[in-house]
Amino acid sequence: MMLVVSVPLHVTLADWGSILPELVVTGGFLVLLLADAFIPVRRTEVATGIALLTILLAFLAAMNLWSHGMAASLYDTVSSDKFAVFFDFVILVSAALTALLSPSYIRYSHFDPGEFYALILASAVGMMFMAAAISLMVIFIALELLSLALYILSGFERSRPESQEAGFKYFLLSSFASAFLVYGMAMVYGATGTTRILQIATCLGHGAGCSAAASASPLLYIGVGLMLVGFAFKVSIVPFHMWTPDVYQGAPTPVTAFMSVTTKAAVFAAFIRVFNFALAPIESHWYGVVWALAIVTMVVGNIVALVQTSMKRLLAYSGIAHAGYILVALAADNALGQTSVAFYFLAYAFMNIGAFVVVAVMESQEGPVGDEIASYRGLFYRNPSLAGATAVFMFSLAGFPLTAGFVAKYLAFSAAVQAHHTDLAIIGVLTSLISIYYYLRVVYVMLRRPEVPGVQSPPTPAAADLAAWIAVAGTIGLGIIPTGFLNLATQSVTAIRYIFGLP
Amino acid sequence: MSVVADIVFWIAAITAIAGGVGVIAARSPIYSALSLIATLAQLAVLYILLNAQFIAAAQILIYAGAVMVLFLFVITLLGIEGYPFLGAQLPFQRPAAVILSALLLAGVIFFVAESPHWLTGVHGNFTQQLNTDNVRAFGVQLFTTFFFPFELTAPLLIVAMIGAVALGKRRAGGTEI
């Protein structure tokens, strides 16, 4: 019997328009790959130029989408609400800073620039889709897309065994975590009968033909637990953080800079959509676990960071600690908490990538020992501007007032207080106090007299210099006049809460 | 379920479990891989009993076919047969494995005894569609609800290919690093 399939495909131009920034970046990724065959993209400048142009065009598309986004498109699988677009901004700014800091590293390590930038852009596509996903399927595939590109990039420096180790370790452990995540998603699908975030929320609120049985099914709770493990691994929450220091240290520095901010941003965006919105009706069941994870992460991250001698490992543990602070905001599960997560990542993009720009410059000038904190000794006398920038990033990561890091932490902890989770806020403040020691130790080492006085560092490469200054401007700007950006973050959260019928 | 279906179920279930035991009990990795094929093929039979014909066909084609052929290629190419079995690496590995397996079994038995239907979630209209017109229902879902995730696998596959080339290629000098 001939079957007549009568289901038309309802995909309009507006649907594609709602993912225009992602499509632009995908286009740039393909152009970089194909260009390799026709024009000499072997030249680092050409590849960097194409990458930066792509990022600029995608940024413009995202700005246009800010006021014309759709709550749901492409069969309710992606959303271009302001929350997604805000994270697009964070990811694109991070990608641009990475592209500026990479050229000297690419030449120094003899990378193929076309492939390198193509993979950075492919990873950015995955991140942007992950932030925009409103279907568990899209969350998973976008996560695989961004992770796969990052595994390759981590092992990109094939002449260095540490880089190969980092790539392989990240690949094995992270694939394991992906399996947890997808298994959990399958169980949540089994319990609720849908993969769409909005419908999961409706179902767990006993609407849309779902009985109370769905939210009482053990299947649902096993699924939620497995998904939590998957997400926690990807944003390096203790006790799923073991891969982070090794991968951050082994991967090429521009790659570490890029992934330390953007992976967390993209995964936390999806984490919020799933836990703060889809699973909001069963918050009382997951809150306790997230509470414990946040405390352990803040404590372990900050205490282990105290004894690090490598700058990249120090920043890895600092990243774990910051994931803990952001988890506090997520646990608050209120509008202020979600706003603070969005703002936190904007601040984190500037201060953390800025810190990695410094590491990259030091490594290009001093070789592999540039990663040792001891080699920062006397930097104030050798290279005052670079040392000044480093100090700004360290103060901001520690959360000193008048820097972006202070505003971000203040918002995260006040969200916890507002949600009556004062215990989390107190532990957050106490562990931040511990963190001041290791951040300021870097500043102290830079201020010590050099062993050989009177030596000047070679000049910083122009592009990396520009990246450092943009990062400094962002870090101080967000610290002194946060209002405008905070307003954007608030608007983005209002938009997503409106979709879920929350004030 | 009719008597015939019952008989088929028991044959498939017992063979699947026997295959699973074979995977861990066989001395040679080749035999382990072959046992795994037996298990996967029997699972396909179980899928047919559940009215999931498409998944059964995909199971045979992809797992028993493509994936396991790749496994066998890898095993034979690496010539892993000559390698000594390393055995337990941690001092308490064996007792710990026994205890954890027992706990898992107890958990499964507990849940099944507590309520045989604890694994059944919500039955949507999807289930009914499956009973009538399996492959068509699958196709419609793939090109509507899951149209976009399906498309998104395209860049994923491209990235995987770039990875194979970027990490596996030789440098211009012909030396492999």
PDB file of C-alpha atoms in Angstrom, chain A residues 3-7 9 11 19 29-30 33 74-75 77-78 112 115 119 122 129 137-138 141-142 144-145 148-149 152 155-156 158-159 164 190-191 195-196 214 217-219 222, chain B residues 111 118-122 124 126 133 136 140-141 143-153 155-171 175-177:
ATOM      1  CA  LEU A   3       1.384   5.726   2.082  1.00  0.00           C
ATOM      2  CA  VAL A   4       0.692   9.357   1.400  1.00  0.00           C
ATOM      3  CA  VAL A   5       2.592  11.474   3.852  1.00  0.00           C
ATOM      4  CA  SER A   6       0.538  14.589   4.354  1.00  0.00           C
ATOM      5  CA  VAL A   7       2.504  16.355   7.057  1.00  0.00           C
ATOM      6  CA  LEU A   9       7.177  20.901   7.001  1.00  0.00           C
ATOM      7  CA  VAL A  11       9.615  25.954   8.687  1.00  0.00           C
ATOM      8  CA  ILE A  19      18.865  31.554  14.570  1.00  0.00           C
ATOM      9  CA  PHE A  29      33.218  28.074  10.074  1.00  0.00           C
ATOM     10  CA  LEU A  30      32.531  26.584   6.628  1.00  0.00           C
ATOM     11  CA  LEU A  33      37.391  25.294   6.032  1.00  0.00           C
ATOM     12  CA  LEU A  74      11.810  25.369  14.536  1.00  0.00           C
ATOM     13  CA  TYR A  75       9.130  23.146  16.109  1.00  0.00           C
ATOM     14  CA  THR A  77      13.264  23.402  19.782  1.00  0.00           C
ATOM     15  CA  VAL A  78      15.129  26.710  19.934  1.00  0.00           C
ATOM     16  CA  ASP A 112      47.176  25.455  11.020  1.00  0.00           C
ATOM     17  CA  GLU A 115      41.573  24.673  11.191  1.00  0.00           C
ATOM     18  CA  LEU A 119      37.063  24.727  15.359  1.00  0.00           C
ATOM     19  CA  ALA A 122      32.210  25.459  15.445  1.00  0.00           C
ATOM     20  CA  PHE A 129      22.592  26.759  20.319  1.00  0.00           C
ATOM     21  CA  MET A 137      17.519  16.994  22.280  1.00  0.00           C
ATOM     22  CA  VAL A 138      18.998  20.297  21.119  1.00  0.00           C
ATOM     23  CA  ILE A 141      23.474  17.748  20.437  1.00  0.00           C
ATOM     24  CA  ALA A 142      24.687  21.332  20.929  1.00  0.00           C
ATOM     25  CA  GLU A 144      28.290  17.412  21.875  1.00  0.00           C
ATOM     26  CA  LEU A 145      29.086  19.889  19.104  1.00  0.00           C
ATOM     27  CA  LEU A 148      33.862  17.688  20.314  1.00  0.00           C
ATOM     28  CA  ALA A 149      35.442  20.853  18.913  1.00  0.00           C
ATOM     29  CA  ILE A 152      40.230  18.494  19.320  1.00  0.00           C
ATOM     30  CA  GLY A 155      44.918  18.201  21.880  1.00  0.00           C
ATOM     31  CA  PHE A 156      45.799  20.549  19.027  1.00  0.00           C
ATOM     32  CA  ARG A 158      50.632  17.736  18.990  1.00  0.00           C
ATOM     33  CA  SER A 159      54.302  18.469  19.630  1.00  0.00           C
ATOM     34  CA  GLN A 164      47.743  15.373  23.818  1.00  0.00           C
ATOM     35  CA  GLY A 190      10.015   8.585  29.771  1.00  0.00           C
ATOM     36  CA  ALA A 191       8.434  10.131  32.847  1.00  0.00           C
ATOM     37  CA  THR A 195      11.568  16.582  25.451  1.00  0.00           C
ATOM     38  CA  ARG A 196      10.381  20.200  25.343  1.00  0.00           C
ATOM     39  CA  ALA A 214       4.499  11.757  36.413  1.00  0.00           C
ATOM     40  CA  SER A 217       7.653   8.471  39.226  1.00  0.00           C
ATOM     41  CA  PRO A 218      11.099   7.252  40.402  1.00  0.00           C
ATOM     42  CA  LEU A 219      12.042   7.450  36.733  1.00  0.00           C
ATOM     43  CA  ILE A 222      16.700   9.115  38.575  1.00  0.00           C
TER      44      ILE A 222
ATOM     45  CA  PHE B 111      11.473  -1.565  42.676  1.00  0.00           C
ATOM     46  CA  TRP B 118       7.299   1.938  38.093  1.00  0.00           C
ATOM     47  CA  LEU B 119       9.126   2.114  34.795  1.00  0.00           C
ATOM     48  CA  THR B 120       6.115   3.134  32.781  1.00  0.00           C
ATOM     49  CA  GLY B 121       5.908   6.867  32.403  1.00  0.00           C
ATOM     50  CA  VAL B 122       3.148   8.813  30.759  1.00  0.00           C
ATOM     51  CA  GLY B 124       0.885   9.903  25.172  1.00  0.00           C
ATOM     52  CA  PHE B 126       2.707   8.430  20.625  1.00  0.00           C
ATOM     53  CA  ASP B 133       2.012   2.585  11.809  1.00  0.00           C
ATOM     54  CA  ARG B 136       5.544   6.314   9.394  1.00  0.00           C
ATOM     55  CA  VAL B 140       6.773  12.132  10.835  1.00  0.00           C
ATOM     56  CA  GLN B 141       8.389  12.763  14.218  1.00  0.00           C
ATOM     57  CA  PHE B 143      10.775  15.577  10.110  1.00  0.00           C
ATOM     58  CA  THR B 144       8.641  17.664  12.449  1.00  0.00           C
ATOM     59  CA  THR B 145       9.365  17.592  16.180  1.00  0.00           C
ATOM     60  CA  PHE B 146      12.932  16.424  15.830  1.00  0.00           C
ATOM     61  CA  PHE B 147      13.655  18.131  12.520  1.00  0.00           C
ATOM     62  CA  PHE B 148      16.021  20.687  13.977  1.00  0.00           C
ATOM     63  CA  PRO B 149      18.067  18.422  16.300  1.00  0.00           C
ATOM     64  CA  PHE B 150      18.454  16.115  13.289  1.00  0.00           C
ATOM     65  CA  GLU B 151      19.810  18.993  11.188  1.00  0.00           C
ATOM     66  CA  LEU B 152      22.142  20.017  13.996  1.00  0.00           C
ATOM     67  CA  THR B 153      23.972  16.705  13.758  1.00  0.00           C
ATOM     68  CA  PRO B 155      27.952  20.346  11.887  1.00  0.00           C
ATOM     69  CA  LEU B 156      28.644  17.759  14.585  1.00  0.00           C
ATOM     70  CA  LEU B 157      29.680  15.195  11.975  1.00  0.00           C
ATOM     71  CA  ILE B 158      31.782  17.771  10.100  1.00  0.00           C
ATOM     72  CA  VAL B 159      33.639  18.628  13.303  1.00  0.00           C
ATOM     73  CA  ALA B 160      34.264  14.928  13.969  1.00  0.00           C
ATOM     74  CA  MET B 161      35.797  14.599  10.497  1.00  0.00           C
ATOM     75  CA  ILE B 162      37.989  17.669  10.985  1.00  0.00           C
ATOM     76  CA  GLY B 163      39.139  16.163  14.257  1.00  0.00           C
ATOM     77  CA  ALA B 164      40.162  12.907  12.612  1.00  0.00           C
ATOM     78  CA  VAL B 165      42.129  14.829   9.977  1.00  0.00           C
ATOM     79  CA  ALA B 166      43.638  17.456  12.279  1.00  0.00           C
ATOM     80  CA  LEU B 167      44.804  15.005  14.918  1.00  0.00           C
ATOM     81  CA  GLY B 168      45.763  12.150  12.618  1.00  0.00           C
ATOM     82  CA  LYS B 169      47.527  13.809   9.702  1.00  0.00           C
ATOM     83  CA  ARG B 170      51.256  13.838   9.196  1.00  0.00           C
ATOM     84  CA  ARG B 171      53.260  17.023   9.149  1.00  0.00           C
ATOM     85  CA  THR B 175      57.085  12.582  10.159  1.00  0.00           C
ATOM     86  CA  GLU B 176      54.304  11.647  12.478  1.00  0.00           C
ATOM     87  CA  ILE B 177      54.402  13.471  15.749  1.00  0.00           C
TER      88      ILE B 177
END
